[in-house]
mmCIF file of C-alpha atoms in Angstrom:
data_model
loop_
_atom_site.group_PDB
_atom_site.id
_atom_site.type_symbol
_atom_site.label_atom_id
_atom_site.label_comp_id
_atom_site.label_asym_id
_atom_site.label_seq_id
_atom_site.Cartn_x
_atom_site.Cartn_y
_atom_site.Cartn_z
ATOM 1 C CA UNK A 1 72.828 119.500 79.450
ATOM 2 C CA UNK A 2 70.095 118.686 81.980
ATOM 3 C CA UNK A 3 70.717 117.370 85.470
ATOM 4 C CA UNK A 4 69.258 114.008 84.459
ATOM 5 C CA UNK A 5 71.598 113.578 81.483
ATOM 6 C CA UNK A 6 74.564 114.734 83.542
ATOM 7 C CA UNK A 7 73.723 112.133 86.199
ATOM 8 C CA UNK A 8 73.480 109.401 83.579
ATOM 9 C CA UNK A 9 76.888 110.356 82.166
ATOM 10 C CA UNK A 10 78.432 110.102 85.641
ATOM 11 C CA UNK A 11 76.663 106.785 86.237
ATOM 12 C CA UNK A 12 77.972 105.150 83.062
ATOM 13 C CA UNK A 13 81.417 106.772 82.877
ATOM 14 C CA UNK A 14 82.316 106.623 86.577
ATOM 15 C CA UNK A 15 80.419 103.765 88.199
ATOM 16 C CA UNK A 16 82.966 103.464 91.017
ATOM 17 C CA UNK A 17 81.900 106.875 92.278
ATOM 18 C CA UNK A 18 78.543 105.377 93.223
ATOM 19 C CA UNK A 19 79.362 101.714 93.716
ATOM 20 C CA UNK A 20 83.006 101.846 94.776
ATOM 21 C CA UNK A 21 82.869 99.641 97.850
ATOM 22 C CA UNK A 22 82.784 95.895 97.305
ATOM 23 C CA UNK A 23 81.725 93.237 99.774
ATOM 24 C CA UNK A 24 84.366 90.923 101.241
ATOM 25 C CA UNK A 25 82.860 88.086 99.198
ATOM 26 C CA UNK A 26 83.279 90.082 95.984
ATOM 27 C CA UNK A 27 86.872 90.890 96.895
ATOM 28 C CA UNK A 28 87.638 87.224 97.604
ATOM 29 C CA UNK A 29 86.155 86.243 94.248
ATOM 30 C CA UNK A 30 88.249 88.899 92.531
ATOM 31 C CA UNK A 31 91.374 87.589 94.268
ATOM 32 C CA UNK A 32 90.633 84.097 92.985
ATOM 33 C CA UNK A 33 89.737 85.018 89.405
ATOM 34 C CA UNK A 34 91.112 88.480 88.664
ATOM 35 C CA UNK A 35 94.233 89.175 86.638
ATOM 36 C CA UNK A 36 97.288 90.753 88.235
ATOM 37 C CA UNK A 37 96.487 94.000 86.404
ATOM 38 C CA UNK A 38 92.953 93.968 87.841
ATOM 39 C CA UNK A 39 94.254 93.302 91.354
ATOM 40 C CA UNK A 40 96.777 96.161 91.174
ATOM 41 C CA UNK A 41 94.100 98.545 89.902
ATOM 42 C CA UNK A 42 91.589 97.617 92.596
ATOM 43 C CA UNK A 43 94.211 97.619 95.343
ATOM 44 C CA UNK A 44 95.296 101.114 94.309
ATOM 45 C CA UNK A 45 91.725 102.386 94.179
ATOM 46 C CA UNK A 46 90.919 100.938 97.596
ATOM 47 C CA UNK A 47 94.008 102.512 99.142
ATOM 48 C CA UNK A 48 93.073 105.903 97.730
ATOM 49 C CA UNK A 49 89.446 105.516 98.846
ATOM 50 C CA UNK A 50 90.444 104.413 102.357
ATOM 51 C CA UNK A 51 89.193 100.812 102.118
ATOM 52 C CA UNK A 52 92.349 99.579 103.819
ATOM 53 C CA UNK A 53 91.063 96.240 105.121
ATOM 54 C CA UNK A 54 90.018 95.016 101.675
ATOM 55 C CA UNK A 55 93.098 96.562 100.096
ATOM 56 C CA UNK A 56 95.247 94.432 102.395
ATOM 57 C CA UNK A 57 93.366 91.308 101.312
ATOM 58 C CA UNK A 58 94.433 92.040 97.727
ATOM 59 C CA UNK A 59 97.961 93.032 98.797
ATOM 60 C CA UNK A 60 98.395 89.577 100.343
ATOM 61 C CA UNK A 61 97.542 88.016 96.988
ATOM 62 C CA UNK A 62 99.954 90.309 95.145
ATOM 63 C CA UNK A 63 102.724 89.394 97.603
ATOM 64 C CA UNK A 64 102.053 85.715 96.933
ATOM 65 C CA UNK A 65 102.472 86.359 93.197
ATOM 66 C CA UNK A 66 105.783 88.161 93.639
ATOM 67 C CA UNK A 67 107.209 88.033 97.188
ATOM 68 C CA UNK A 68 110.282 90.144 96.342
ATOM 69 C CA UNK A 69 108.472 92.959 94.528
ATOM 70 C CA UNK A 70 109.298 96.361 96.120
ATOM 71 C CA UNK A 71 105.962 97.603 94.782
ATOM 72 C CA UNK A 72 103.878 94.889 96.427
ATOM 73 C CA UNK A 73 105.901 94.895 99.636
ATOM 74 C CA UNK A 74 105.334 98.637 99.904
ATOM 75 C CA UNK A 75 101.576 98.177 99.600
ATOM 76 C CA UNK A 76 101.547 95.480 102.268
ATOM 77 C CA UNK A 77 103.807 97.364 104.691
ATOM 78 C CA UNK A 78 101.857 100.603 104.250
ATOM 79 C CA UNK A 79 98.554 98.842 104.929
ATOM 80 C CA UNK A 80 99.858 96.995 107.990
ATOM 81 C CA UNK A 81 100.923 100.361 109.396
ATOM 82 C CA UNK A 82 97.600 102.014 108.527
ATOM 83 C CA UNK A 83 95.275 99.222 109.632
ATOM 84 C CA UNK A 84 97.020 97.927 112.768
ATOM 85 C CA UNK A 85 99.760 100.449 113.582
ATOM 86 C CA UNK A 86 102.049 97.424 113.867
ATOM 87 C CA UNK A 87 105.523 98.780 113.189
ATOM 88 C CA UNK A 88 107.263 95.469 113.862
ATOM 89 C CA UNK A 89 105.172 93.642 111.274
ATOM 90 C CA UNK A 90 105.405 96.460 108.715
ATOM 91 C CA UNK A 91 109.191 96.876 108.852
ATOM 92 C CA UNK A 92 110.191 93.693 106.926
ATOM 93 C CA UNK A 93 107.890 94.618 104.029
ATOM 94 C CA UNK A 94 109.021 98.240 103.901
ATOM 95 C CA UNK A 95 112.693 97.241 104.088
ATOM 96 C CA UNK A 96 112.151 95.205 100.922
ATOM 97 C CA UNK A 97 110.257 98.117 99.374
ATOM 98 C CA UNK A 98 113.118 100.615 99.741
ATOM 99 C CA UNK A 99 115.560 98.360 97.871
ATOM 100 C CA UNK A 100 114.201 99.969 94.709
ATOM 101 C CA UNK A 101 112.399 103.293 94.853
ATOM 102 C CA UNK A 102 111.325 105.630 92.075
ATOM 103 C CA UNK A 103 110.044 109.196 92.344
ATOM 104 C CA UNK A 104 107.974 108.490 89.206
ATOM 105 C CA UNK A 105 106.180 105.530 90.792
ATOM 106 C CA UNK A 106 103.049 104.540 88.850
ATOM 107 C CA UNK A 107 100.562 103.235 91.394
ATOM 108 C CA UNK A 108 98.120 101.827 88.841
ATOM 109 C CA UNK A 109 100.606 99.957 86.649
ATOM 110 C CA UNK A 110 101.104 96.212 87.141
ATOM 111 C CA UNK A 111 104.410 96.658 85.302
ATOM 112 C CA UNK A 112 105.727 98.932 88.051
ATOM 113 C CA UNK A 113 108.560 97.149 89.862
ATOM 114 C CA UNK A 114 109.650 99.937 92.188
ATOM 115 C CA UNK A 115 108.164 101.487 95.310
ATOM 116 C CA UNK A 116 107.511 105.209 95.769
ATOM 117 C CA UNK A 117 109.867 107.377 97.797
ATOM 118 C CA UNK A 118 107.096 107.533 100.418
ATOM 119 C CA UNK A 119 108.228 104.021 101.408
ATOM 120 C CA UNK A 120 111.223 105.672 103.076
ATOM 121 C CA UNK A 121 108.950 107.936 105.123
ATOM 122 C CA UNK A 122 106.780 105.078 106.322
ATOM 123 C CA UNK A 123 109.793 102.925 107.181
ATOM 124 C CA UNK A 124 111.239 105.840 109.172
ATOM 125 C CA UNK A 125 107.872 106.124 110.888
ATOM 126 C CA UNK A 126 108.141 102.477 111.948
ATOM 127 C CA UNK A 127 111.642 102.984 113.327
ATOM 128 C CA UNK A 128 110.354 106.082 115.123
ATOM 129 C CA UNK A 129 107.497 104.140 116.738
ATOM 130 C CA UNK A 130 110.057 101.566 117.927
ATOM 131 C CA UNK A 131 112.241 104.370 119.336
ATOM 132 C CA UNK A 132 115.109 103.381 117.060
ATOM 133 C CA UNK A 133 116.349 106.944 116.901
ATOM 134 C CA UNK A 134 119.418 106.425 114.704
ATOM 135 C CA UNK A 135 117.616 104.477 111.976
ATOM 136 C CA UNK A 136 114.566 106.743 112.083
ATOM 137 C CA UNK A 137 116.687 109.868 111.720
ATOM 138 C CA UNK A 138 118.732 108.392 108.878
ATOM 139 C CA UNK A 139 115.654 107.205 106.970
ATOM 140 C CA UNK A 140 113.657 110.432 107.414
ATOM 141 C CA UNK A 141 116.675 112.330 106.062
ATOM 142 C CA UNK A 142 116.999 109.924 103.139
ATOM 143 C CA UNK A 143 113.331 110.502 102.344
ATOM 144 C CA UNK A 144 113.792 114.289 102.420
ATOM 145 C CA UNK A 145 116.830 114.047 100.133
ATOM 146 C CA UNK A 146 115.195 111.797 97.533
ATOM 147 C CA UNK A 147 111.549 112.889 97.552
ATOM 148 C CA UNK A 148 110.052 115.430 95.189
ATOM 149 C CA UNK A 149 110.188 118.922 96.686
ATOM 150 C CA UNK A 150 106.389 119.300 96.465
ATOM 151 C CA UNK A 151 105.711 116.275 98.671
ATOM 152 C CA UNK A 152 103.538 117.177 101.658
ATOM 153 C CA UNK A 153 105.381 114.579 103.732
ATOM 154 C CA UNK A 154 108.657 116.516 103.638
ATOM 155 C CA UNK A 155 107.387 119.021 106.179
ATOM 156 C CA UNK A 156 106.137 116.166 108.359
ATOM 157 C CA UNK A 157 109.520 114.414 108.124
ATOM 158 C CA UNK A 158 111.300 117.617 109.152
ATOM 159 C CA UNK A 159 109.036 117.880 112.195
ATOM 160 C CA UNK A 160 109.710 114.241 113.028
ATOM 161 C CA UNK A 161 113.449 114.934 113.026
ATOM 162 C CA UNK A 162 112.883 117.602 115.660
ATOM 163 C CA UNK A 163 110.783 115.126 117.659
ATOM 164 C CA UNK A 164 113.605 112.594 117.479
ATOM 165 C CA UNK A 165 116.024 115.146 118.906
ATOM 166 C CA UNK A 166 113.634 115.715 121.810
ATOM 167 C CA UNK A 167 113.194 111.967 122.265
ATOM 168 C CA UNK A 168 116.959 111.538 122.497
ATOM 169 C CA UNK A 169 117.110 114.202 125.224
ATOM 170 C CA UNK A 170 114.247 112.638 127.165
ATOM 171 C CA UNK A 171 115.871 109.199 127.054
ATOM 172 C CA UNK A 172 119.015 110.711 128.589
ATOM 173 C CA UNK A 173 117.028 112.017 131.552
ATOM 174 C CA UNK A 174 113.925 109.838 131.978
ATOM 175 C CA UNK A 175 111.141 111.127 134.223
ATOM 176 C CA UNK A 176 109.248 108.766 136.507
ATOM 177 C CA UNK A 177 105.496 109.038 135.947
ATOM 178 C CA UNK A 178 102.842 107.517 138.202
ATOM 179 C CA UNK A 179 99.401 106.804 136.699
ATOM 180 C CA UNK A 180 96.494 107.115 139.111
ATOM 181 C CA UNK A 181 93.001 105.787 138.499
ATOM 182 C CA UNK A 182 90.649 108.775 138.632
ATOM 183 C CA UNK A 183 87.636 106.761 139.695
ATOM 184 C CA UNK A 184 84.460 105.468 138.117
ATOM 185 C CA UNK A 185 83.336 108.889 136.877
ATOM 186 C CA UNK A 186 86.218 108.775 134.415
ATOM 187 C CA UNK A 187 87.114 105.104 134.057
ATOM 188 C CA UNK A 188 84.604 102.394 133.303
ATOM 189 C CA UNK A 189 84.406 99.078 131.482
ATOM 190 C CA UNK A 190 83.682 101.046 128.314
ATOM 191 C CA UNK A 191 86.012 103.061 126.103
ATOM 192 C CA UNK A 192 86.938 106.574 127.242
ATOM 193 C CA UNK A 193 89.098 108.728 125.006
ATOM 194 C CA UNK A 194 89.969 112.204 123.654
ATOM 195 C CA UNK A 195 90.180 114.052 127.012
ATOM 196 C CA UNK A 196 90.350 117.848 126.955
ATOM 197 C CA UNK A 197 91.068 119.958 130.064
ATOM 198 C CA UNK A 198 89.388 123.371 130.341
ATOM 199 C CA UNK A 199 91.576 126.470 130.196
ATOM 200 C CA UNK A 200 91.241 127.116 133.940
ATOM 201 C CA UNK A 201 91.924 123.465 134.771
ATOM 202 C CA UNK A 202 88.652 123.058 136.655
ATOM 203 C CA UNK A 203 86.939 120.624 134.275
ATOM 204 C CA UNK A 204 87.747 117.783 131.925
ATOM 205 C CA UNK A 205 85.720 116.744 128.895
ATOM 206 C CA UNK A 206 86.010 113.369 127.236
ATOM 207 C CA UNK A 207 84.231 110.979 124.897
ATOM 208 C CA UNK A 208 82.815 107.689 126.149
ATOM 209 C CA UNK A 209 80.988 104.787 124.547
ATOM 210 C CA UNK A 210 78.862 104.109 127.617
ATOM 211 C CA UNK A 211 75.197 103.159 127.140
ATOM 212 C CA UNK A 212 72.434 105.514 128.210
ATOM 213 C CA UNK A 213 70.922 104.928 131.643
ATOM 214 C CA UNK A 214 67.955 102.522 131.665
ATOM 215 C CA UNK A 215 68.649 101.708 128.034
ATOM 216 C CA UNK A 216 67.134 105.034 126.921
ATOM 217 C CA UNK A 217 68.422 107.487 124.344
ATOM 218 C CA UNK A 218 67.945 111.192 123.843
ATOM 219 C CA UNK A 219 67.265 112.657 120.398
#
């Protein structure tokens, strides 16, 4: 088979590989006119492809169709956590999600009523972010006990349990920290992030979104 014919096969059999991202207008039209099956399929694809903003638009519609669905509440809670890192807003959705979990969760089925066991991990993550040590520890452990042994998140959950133990110790003996402004060479009106200190401690490297001097750029 030639390259040209192979390309045509991919184009006709897997169009989403080339044209997977929709505009917001197309997503809104789909929300208004698409079937529940279509919305579940597209929401699942967008989550897997990392189009979280548009996936949340569809998740909101799915929630409106069935507000008590563990499946749909899981999608919404997961996306809130991914898009905005808002644990407080994600918790109510994920708490509904874990009322019915299934290790055999079918992400692409509109008939799926349950949430995956990963809902437990993400709920524990929310508790962890809120420093609710007892609930986070309990929910991470529940995830480890119920998840499939091949899940990559099990190792992460085990590490998080160790972190919670350290957090509990730190809260028993808090350390006072004073933040000092290091001056305009480091702090500006623009974003500065990802600092790295050299091994000998004599230099610090960081990323900044500052404009070039005199509006010039270097290629």
